[in-house]
PDB file of C-alpha atoms in Angstrom:
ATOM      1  CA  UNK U   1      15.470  -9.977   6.861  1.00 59.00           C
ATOM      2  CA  UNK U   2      13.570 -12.768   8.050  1.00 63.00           C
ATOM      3  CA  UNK U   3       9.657 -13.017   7.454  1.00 64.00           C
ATOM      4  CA  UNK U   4       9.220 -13.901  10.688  1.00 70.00           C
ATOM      5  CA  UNK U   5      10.786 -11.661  12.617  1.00 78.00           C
ATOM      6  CA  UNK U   6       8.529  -8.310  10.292  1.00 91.00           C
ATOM      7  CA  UNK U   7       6.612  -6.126  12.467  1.00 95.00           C
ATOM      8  CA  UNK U   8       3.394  -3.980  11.170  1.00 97.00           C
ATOM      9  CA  UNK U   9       2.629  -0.932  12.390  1.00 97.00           C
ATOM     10  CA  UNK U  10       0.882   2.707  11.379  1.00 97.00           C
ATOM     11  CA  UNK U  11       3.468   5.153   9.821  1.00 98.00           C
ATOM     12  CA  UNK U  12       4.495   8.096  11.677  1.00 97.00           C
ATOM     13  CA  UNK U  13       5.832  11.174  10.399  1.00 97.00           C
ATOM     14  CA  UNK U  14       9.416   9.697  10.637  1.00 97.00           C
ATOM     15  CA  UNK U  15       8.973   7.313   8.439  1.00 98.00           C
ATOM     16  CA  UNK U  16       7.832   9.575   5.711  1.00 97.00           C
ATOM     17  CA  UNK U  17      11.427   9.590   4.133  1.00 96.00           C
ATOM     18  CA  UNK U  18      11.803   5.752   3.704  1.00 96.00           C
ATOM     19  CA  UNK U  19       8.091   5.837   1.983  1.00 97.00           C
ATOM     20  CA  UNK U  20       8.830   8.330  -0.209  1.00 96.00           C
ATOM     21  CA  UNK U  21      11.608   6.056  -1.084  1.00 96.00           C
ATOM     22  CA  UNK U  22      10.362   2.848  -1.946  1.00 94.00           C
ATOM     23  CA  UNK U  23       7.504   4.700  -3.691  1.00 94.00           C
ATOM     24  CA  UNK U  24      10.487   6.291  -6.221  1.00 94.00           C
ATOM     25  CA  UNK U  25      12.278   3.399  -6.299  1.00 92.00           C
ATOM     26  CA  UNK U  26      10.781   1.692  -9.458  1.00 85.00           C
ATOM     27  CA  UNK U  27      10.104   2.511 -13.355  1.00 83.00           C
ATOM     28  CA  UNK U  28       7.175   4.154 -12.749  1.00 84.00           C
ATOM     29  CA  UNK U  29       7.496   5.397  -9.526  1.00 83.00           C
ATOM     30  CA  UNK U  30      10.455   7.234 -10.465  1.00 82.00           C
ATOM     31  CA  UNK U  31       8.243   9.473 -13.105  1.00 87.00           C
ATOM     32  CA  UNK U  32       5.937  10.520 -10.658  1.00 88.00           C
ATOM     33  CA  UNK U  33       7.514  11.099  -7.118  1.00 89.00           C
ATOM     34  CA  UNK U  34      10.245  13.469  -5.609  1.00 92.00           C
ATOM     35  CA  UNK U  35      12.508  12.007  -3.566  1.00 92.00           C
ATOM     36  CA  UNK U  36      14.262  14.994  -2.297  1.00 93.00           C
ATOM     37  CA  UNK U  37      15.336  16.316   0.855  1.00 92.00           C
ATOM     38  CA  UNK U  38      14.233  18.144   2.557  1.00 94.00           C
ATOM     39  CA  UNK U  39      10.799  15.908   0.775  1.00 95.00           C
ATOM     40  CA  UNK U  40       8.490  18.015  -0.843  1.00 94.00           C
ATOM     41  CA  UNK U  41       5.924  19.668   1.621  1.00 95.00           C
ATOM     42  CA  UNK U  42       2.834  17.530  -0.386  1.00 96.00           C
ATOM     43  CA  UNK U  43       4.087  14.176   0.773  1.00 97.00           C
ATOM     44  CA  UNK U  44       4.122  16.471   4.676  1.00 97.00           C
ATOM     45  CA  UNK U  45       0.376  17.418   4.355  1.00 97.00           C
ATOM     46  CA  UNK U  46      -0.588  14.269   2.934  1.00 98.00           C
ATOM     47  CA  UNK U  47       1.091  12.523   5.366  1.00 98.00           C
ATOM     48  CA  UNK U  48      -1.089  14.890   8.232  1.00 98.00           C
ATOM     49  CA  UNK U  49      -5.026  13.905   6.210  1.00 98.00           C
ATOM     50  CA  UNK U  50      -3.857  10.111   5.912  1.00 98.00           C
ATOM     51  CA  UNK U  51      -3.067  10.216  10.046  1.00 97.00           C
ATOM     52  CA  UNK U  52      -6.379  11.760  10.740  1.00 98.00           C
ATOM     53  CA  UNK U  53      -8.835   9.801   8.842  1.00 98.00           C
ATOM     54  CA  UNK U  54      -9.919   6.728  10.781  1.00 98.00           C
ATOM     55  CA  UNK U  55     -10.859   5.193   7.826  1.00 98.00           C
ATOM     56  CA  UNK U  56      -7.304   4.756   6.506  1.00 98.00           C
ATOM     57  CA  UNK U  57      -4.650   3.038   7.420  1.00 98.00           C
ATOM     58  CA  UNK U  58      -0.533   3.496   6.394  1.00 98.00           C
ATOM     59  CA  UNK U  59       0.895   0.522   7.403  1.00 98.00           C
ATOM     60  CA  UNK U  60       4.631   0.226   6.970  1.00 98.00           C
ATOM     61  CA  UNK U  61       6.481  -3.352   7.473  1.00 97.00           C
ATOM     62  CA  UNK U  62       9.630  -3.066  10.098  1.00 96.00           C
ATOM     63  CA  UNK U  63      12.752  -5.377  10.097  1.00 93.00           C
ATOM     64  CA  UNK U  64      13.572  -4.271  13.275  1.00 91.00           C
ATOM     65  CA  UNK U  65      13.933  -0.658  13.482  1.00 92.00           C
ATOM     66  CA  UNK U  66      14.040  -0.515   9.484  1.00 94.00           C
ATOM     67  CA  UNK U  67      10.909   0.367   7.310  1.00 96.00           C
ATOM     68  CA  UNK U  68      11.276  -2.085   4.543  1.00 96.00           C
ATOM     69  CA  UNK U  69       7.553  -2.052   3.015  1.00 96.00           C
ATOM     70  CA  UNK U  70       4.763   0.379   2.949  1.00 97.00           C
ATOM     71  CA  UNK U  71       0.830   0.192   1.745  1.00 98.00           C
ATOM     72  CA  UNK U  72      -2.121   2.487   2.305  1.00 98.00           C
ATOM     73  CA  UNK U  73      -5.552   0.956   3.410  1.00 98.00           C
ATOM     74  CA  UNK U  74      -8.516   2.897   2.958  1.00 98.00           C
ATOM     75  CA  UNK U  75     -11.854   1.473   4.449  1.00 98.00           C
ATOM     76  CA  UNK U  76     -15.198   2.796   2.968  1.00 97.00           C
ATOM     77  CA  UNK U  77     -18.618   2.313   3.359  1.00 96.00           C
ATOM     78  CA  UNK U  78     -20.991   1.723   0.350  1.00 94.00           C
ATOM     79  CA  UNK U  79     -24.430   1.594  -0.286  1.00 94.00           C
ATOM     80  CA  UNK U  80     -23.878  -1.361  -2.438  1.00 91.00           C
ATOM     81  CA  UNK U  81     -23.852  -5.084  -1.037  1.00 89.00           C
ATOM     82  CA  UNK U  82     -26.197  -4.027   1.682  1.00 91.00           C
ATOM     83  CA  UNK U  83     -24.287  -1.291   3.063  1.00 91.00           C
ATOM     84  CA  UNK U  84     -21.051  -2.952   3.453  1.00 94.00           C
ATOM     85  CA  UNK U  85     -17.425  -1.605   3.763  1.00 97.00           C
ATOM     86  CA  UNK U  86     -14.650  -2.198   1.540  1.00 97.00           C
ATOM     87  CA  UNK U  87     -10.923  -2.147   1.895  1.00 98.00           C
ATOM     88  CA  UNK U  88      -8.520  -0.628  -1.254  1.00 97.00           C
ATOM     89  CA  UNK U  89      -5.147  -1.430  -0.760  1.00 97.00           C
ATOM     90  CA  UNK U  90      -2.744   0.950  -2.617  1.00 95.00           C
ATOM     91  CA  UNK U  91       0.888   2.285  -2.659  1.00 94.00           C
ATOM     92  CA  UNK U  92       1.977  -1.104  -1.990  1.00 94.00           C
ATOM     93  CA  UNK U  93       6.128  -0.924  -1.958  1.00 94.00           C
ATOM     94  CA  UNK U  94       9.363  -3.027  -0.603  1.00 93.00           C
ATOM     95  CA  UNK U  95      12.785  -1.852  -0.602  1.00 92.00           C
ATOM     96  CA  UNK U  96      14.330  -3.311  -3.527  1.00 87.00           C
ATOM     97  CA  UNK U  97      16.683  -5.130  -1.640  1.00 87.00           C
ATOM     98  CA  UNK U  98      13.987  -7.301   0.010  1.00 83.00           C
ATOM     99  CA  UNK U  99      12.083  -7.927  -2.831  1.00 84.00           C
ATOM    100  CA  UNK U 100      11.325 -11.702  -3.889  1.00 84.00           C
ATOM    101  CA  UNK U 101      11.624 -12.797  -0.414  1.00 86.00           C
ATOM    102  CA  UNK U 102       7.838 -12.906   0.404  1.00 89.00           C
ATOM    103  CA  UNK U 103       7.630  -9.417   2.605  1.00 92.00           C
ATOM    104  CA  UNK U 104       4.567  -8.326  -0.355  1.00 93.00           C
ATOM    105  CA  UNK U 105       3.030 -11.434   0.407  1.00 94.00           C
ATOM    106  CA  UNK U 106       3.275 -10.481   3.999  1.00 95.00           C
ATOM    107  CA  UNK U 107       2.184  -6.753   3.937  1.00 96.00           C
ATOM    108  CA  UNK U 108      -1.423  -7.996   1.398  1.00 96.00           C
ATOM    109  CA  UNK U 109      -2.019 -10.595   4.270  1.00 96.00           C
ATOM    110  CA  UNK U 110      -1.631  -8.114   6.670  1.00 97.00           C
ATOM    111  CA  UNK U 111      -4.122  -5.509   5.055  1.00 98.00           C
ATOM    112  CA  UNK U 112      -6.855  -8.634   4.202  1.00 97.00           C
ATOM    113  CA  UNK U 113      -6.341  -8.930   7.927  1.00 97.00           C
ATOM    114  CA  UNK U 114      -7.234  -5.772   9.249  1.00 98.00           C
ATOM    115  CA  UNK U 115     -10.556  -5.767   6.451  1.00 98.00           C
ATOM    116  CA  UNK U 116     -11.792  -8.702   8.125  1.00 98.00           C
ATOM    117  CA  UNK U 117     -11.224  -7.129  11.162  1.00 97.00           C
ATOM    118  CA  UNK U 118     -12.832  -4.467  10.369  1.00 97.00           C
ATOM    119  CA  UNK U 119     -15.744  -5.500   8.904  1.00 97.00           C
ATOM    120  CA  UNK U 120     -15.196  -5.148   5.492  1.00 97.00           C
ATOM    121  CA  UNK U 121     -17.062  -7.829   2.877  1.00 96.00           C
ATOM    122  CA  UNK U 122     -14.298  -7.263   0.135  1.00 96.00           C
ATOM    123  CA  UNK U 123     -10.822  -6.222  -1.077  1.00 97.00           C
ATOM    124  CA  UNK U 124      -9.980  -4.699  -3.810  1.00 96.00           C
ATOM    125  CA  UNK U 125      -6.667  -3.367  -5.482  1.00 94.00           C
ATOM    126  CA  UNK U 126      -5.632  -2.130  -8.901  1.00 90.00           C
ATOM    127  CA  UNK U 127      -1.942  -2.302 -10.438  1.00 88.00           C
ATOM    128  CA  UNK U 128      -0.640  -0.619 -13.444  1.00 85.00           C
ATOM    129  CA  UNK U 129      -0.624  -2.439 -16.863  1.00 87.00           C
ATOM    130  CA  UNK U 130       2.855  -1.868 -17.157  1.00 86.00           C
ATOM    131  CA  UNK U 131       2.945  -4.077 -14.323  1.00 87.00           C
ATOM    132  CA  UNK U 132       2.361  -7.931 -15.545  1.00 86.00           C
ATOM    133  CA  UNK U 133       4.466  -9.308 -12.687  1.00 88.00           C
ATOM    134  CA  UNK U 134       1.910  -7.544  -9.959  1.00 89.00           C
ATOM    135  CA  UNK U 135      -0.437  -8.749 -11.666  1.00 90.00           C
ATOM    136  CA  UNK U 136       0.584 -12.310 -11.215  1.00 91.00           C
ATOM    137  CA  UNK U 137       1.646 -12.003  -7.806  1.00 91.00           C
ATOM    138  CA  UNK U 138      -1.630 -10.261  -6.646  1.00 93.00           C
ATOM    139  CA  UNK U 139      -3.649 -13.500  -8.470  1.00 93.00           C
ATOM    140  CA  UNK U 140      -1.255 -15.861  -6.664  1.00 94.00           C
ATOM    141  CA  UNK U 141      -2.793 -14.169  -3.325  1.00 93.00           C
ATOM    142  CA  UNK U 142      -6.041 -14.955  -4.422  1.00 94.00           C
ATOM    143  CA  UNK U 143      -6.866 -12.026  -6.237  1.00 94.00           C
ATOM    144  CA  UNK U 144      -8.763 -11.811  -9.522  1.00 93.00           C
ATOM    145  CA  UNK U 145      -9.382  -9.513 -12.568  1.00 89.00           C
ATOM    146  CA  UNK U 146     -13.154  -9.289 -12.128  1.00 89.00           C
ATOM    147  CA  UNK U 147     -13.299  -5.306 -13.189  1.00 88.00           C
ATOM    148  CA  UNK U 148     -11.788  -2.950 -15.820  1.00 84.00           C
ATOM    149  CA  UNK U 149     -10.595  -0.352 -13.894  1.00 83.00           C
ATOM    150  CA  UNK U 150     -10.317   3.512 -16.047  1.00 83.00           C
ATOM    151  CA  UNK U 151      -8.852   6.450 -14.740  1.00 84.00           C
ATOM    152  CA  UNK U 152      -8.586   9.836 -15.123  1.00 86.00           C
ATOM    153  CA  UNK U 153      -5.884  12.195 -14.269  1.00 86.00           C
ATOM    154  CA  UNK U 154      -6.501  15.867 -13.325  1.00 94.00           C
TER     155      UNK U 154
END
């Protein structure tokens, strides 16, 4: 792979299987998604509400004809800061075979991109604690630990 050769693009339905993938392929991921075939009919309908909101984006990264990174863009509007728009980037995954050679770096530039381009006055991200070395690499893109960020699962 070669960074300069990496295409962006919105997902399509196709490339639901490599997502579902690189979202698995981890620690953490693993605990939490099914990669199965055929894929679970969740990732299907979520895949179908993500395509027909305007307001968010699932960008995968393309080494030709390969999907080898994935992250989901959500634009909103908020009454704070004047009424401005913010972008949350989330899901962000490589293939494990092209991690470490700058494609992250590639895909967060990309999604700051399209918030400009849109309008938006911030971005804003979180990563799991059991995550230090996001956390570094998000700071290294300019990113910084200005919130605590809670949760609570359903």
């Amino acid at each position: 792979m070669s960074i300069e050769t990496l295409t962006f693009r919105q997902a399509n339905e196709e490339d639901l299987d490599a997502i579902v993938y690189m979202l698995s392929d981890d620690k953490i991921g693993s605990k939490r998604e099914r990669y199965e075939h055929p894929l679970p009919g969740a990732y299907v309908s979520a895949f179908h509400a993500i395509d027909a909101d305007p307001n968010i984006e699932l960008i995968v990264a393309c080494d030709g004809d390969t999907v080898v990174g994935v992250q989901q863009v959500t634009f909103t509007p908020h009454i704070t800061y004047q009424g401005g728009w913010r972008a949350t980037i989330e899901g962000v995954r490589t293939t494990s075979t092209e991690r470490g050679k700058g494609l992250g770096s590639q895909l967060i530039r990309y999604a700051i991109q399209r918030a400009k381009e849109r309008g938006c006055h911030i971005v804003q991200l979180t990563t799991d604690k059991q995550r230090p070395d996001a956390l570094r690499f998000y700071e290294r893109l300019g990113f910084t630990a200005s919130h605590e960020g809670l949760k609570l699962h359903l």
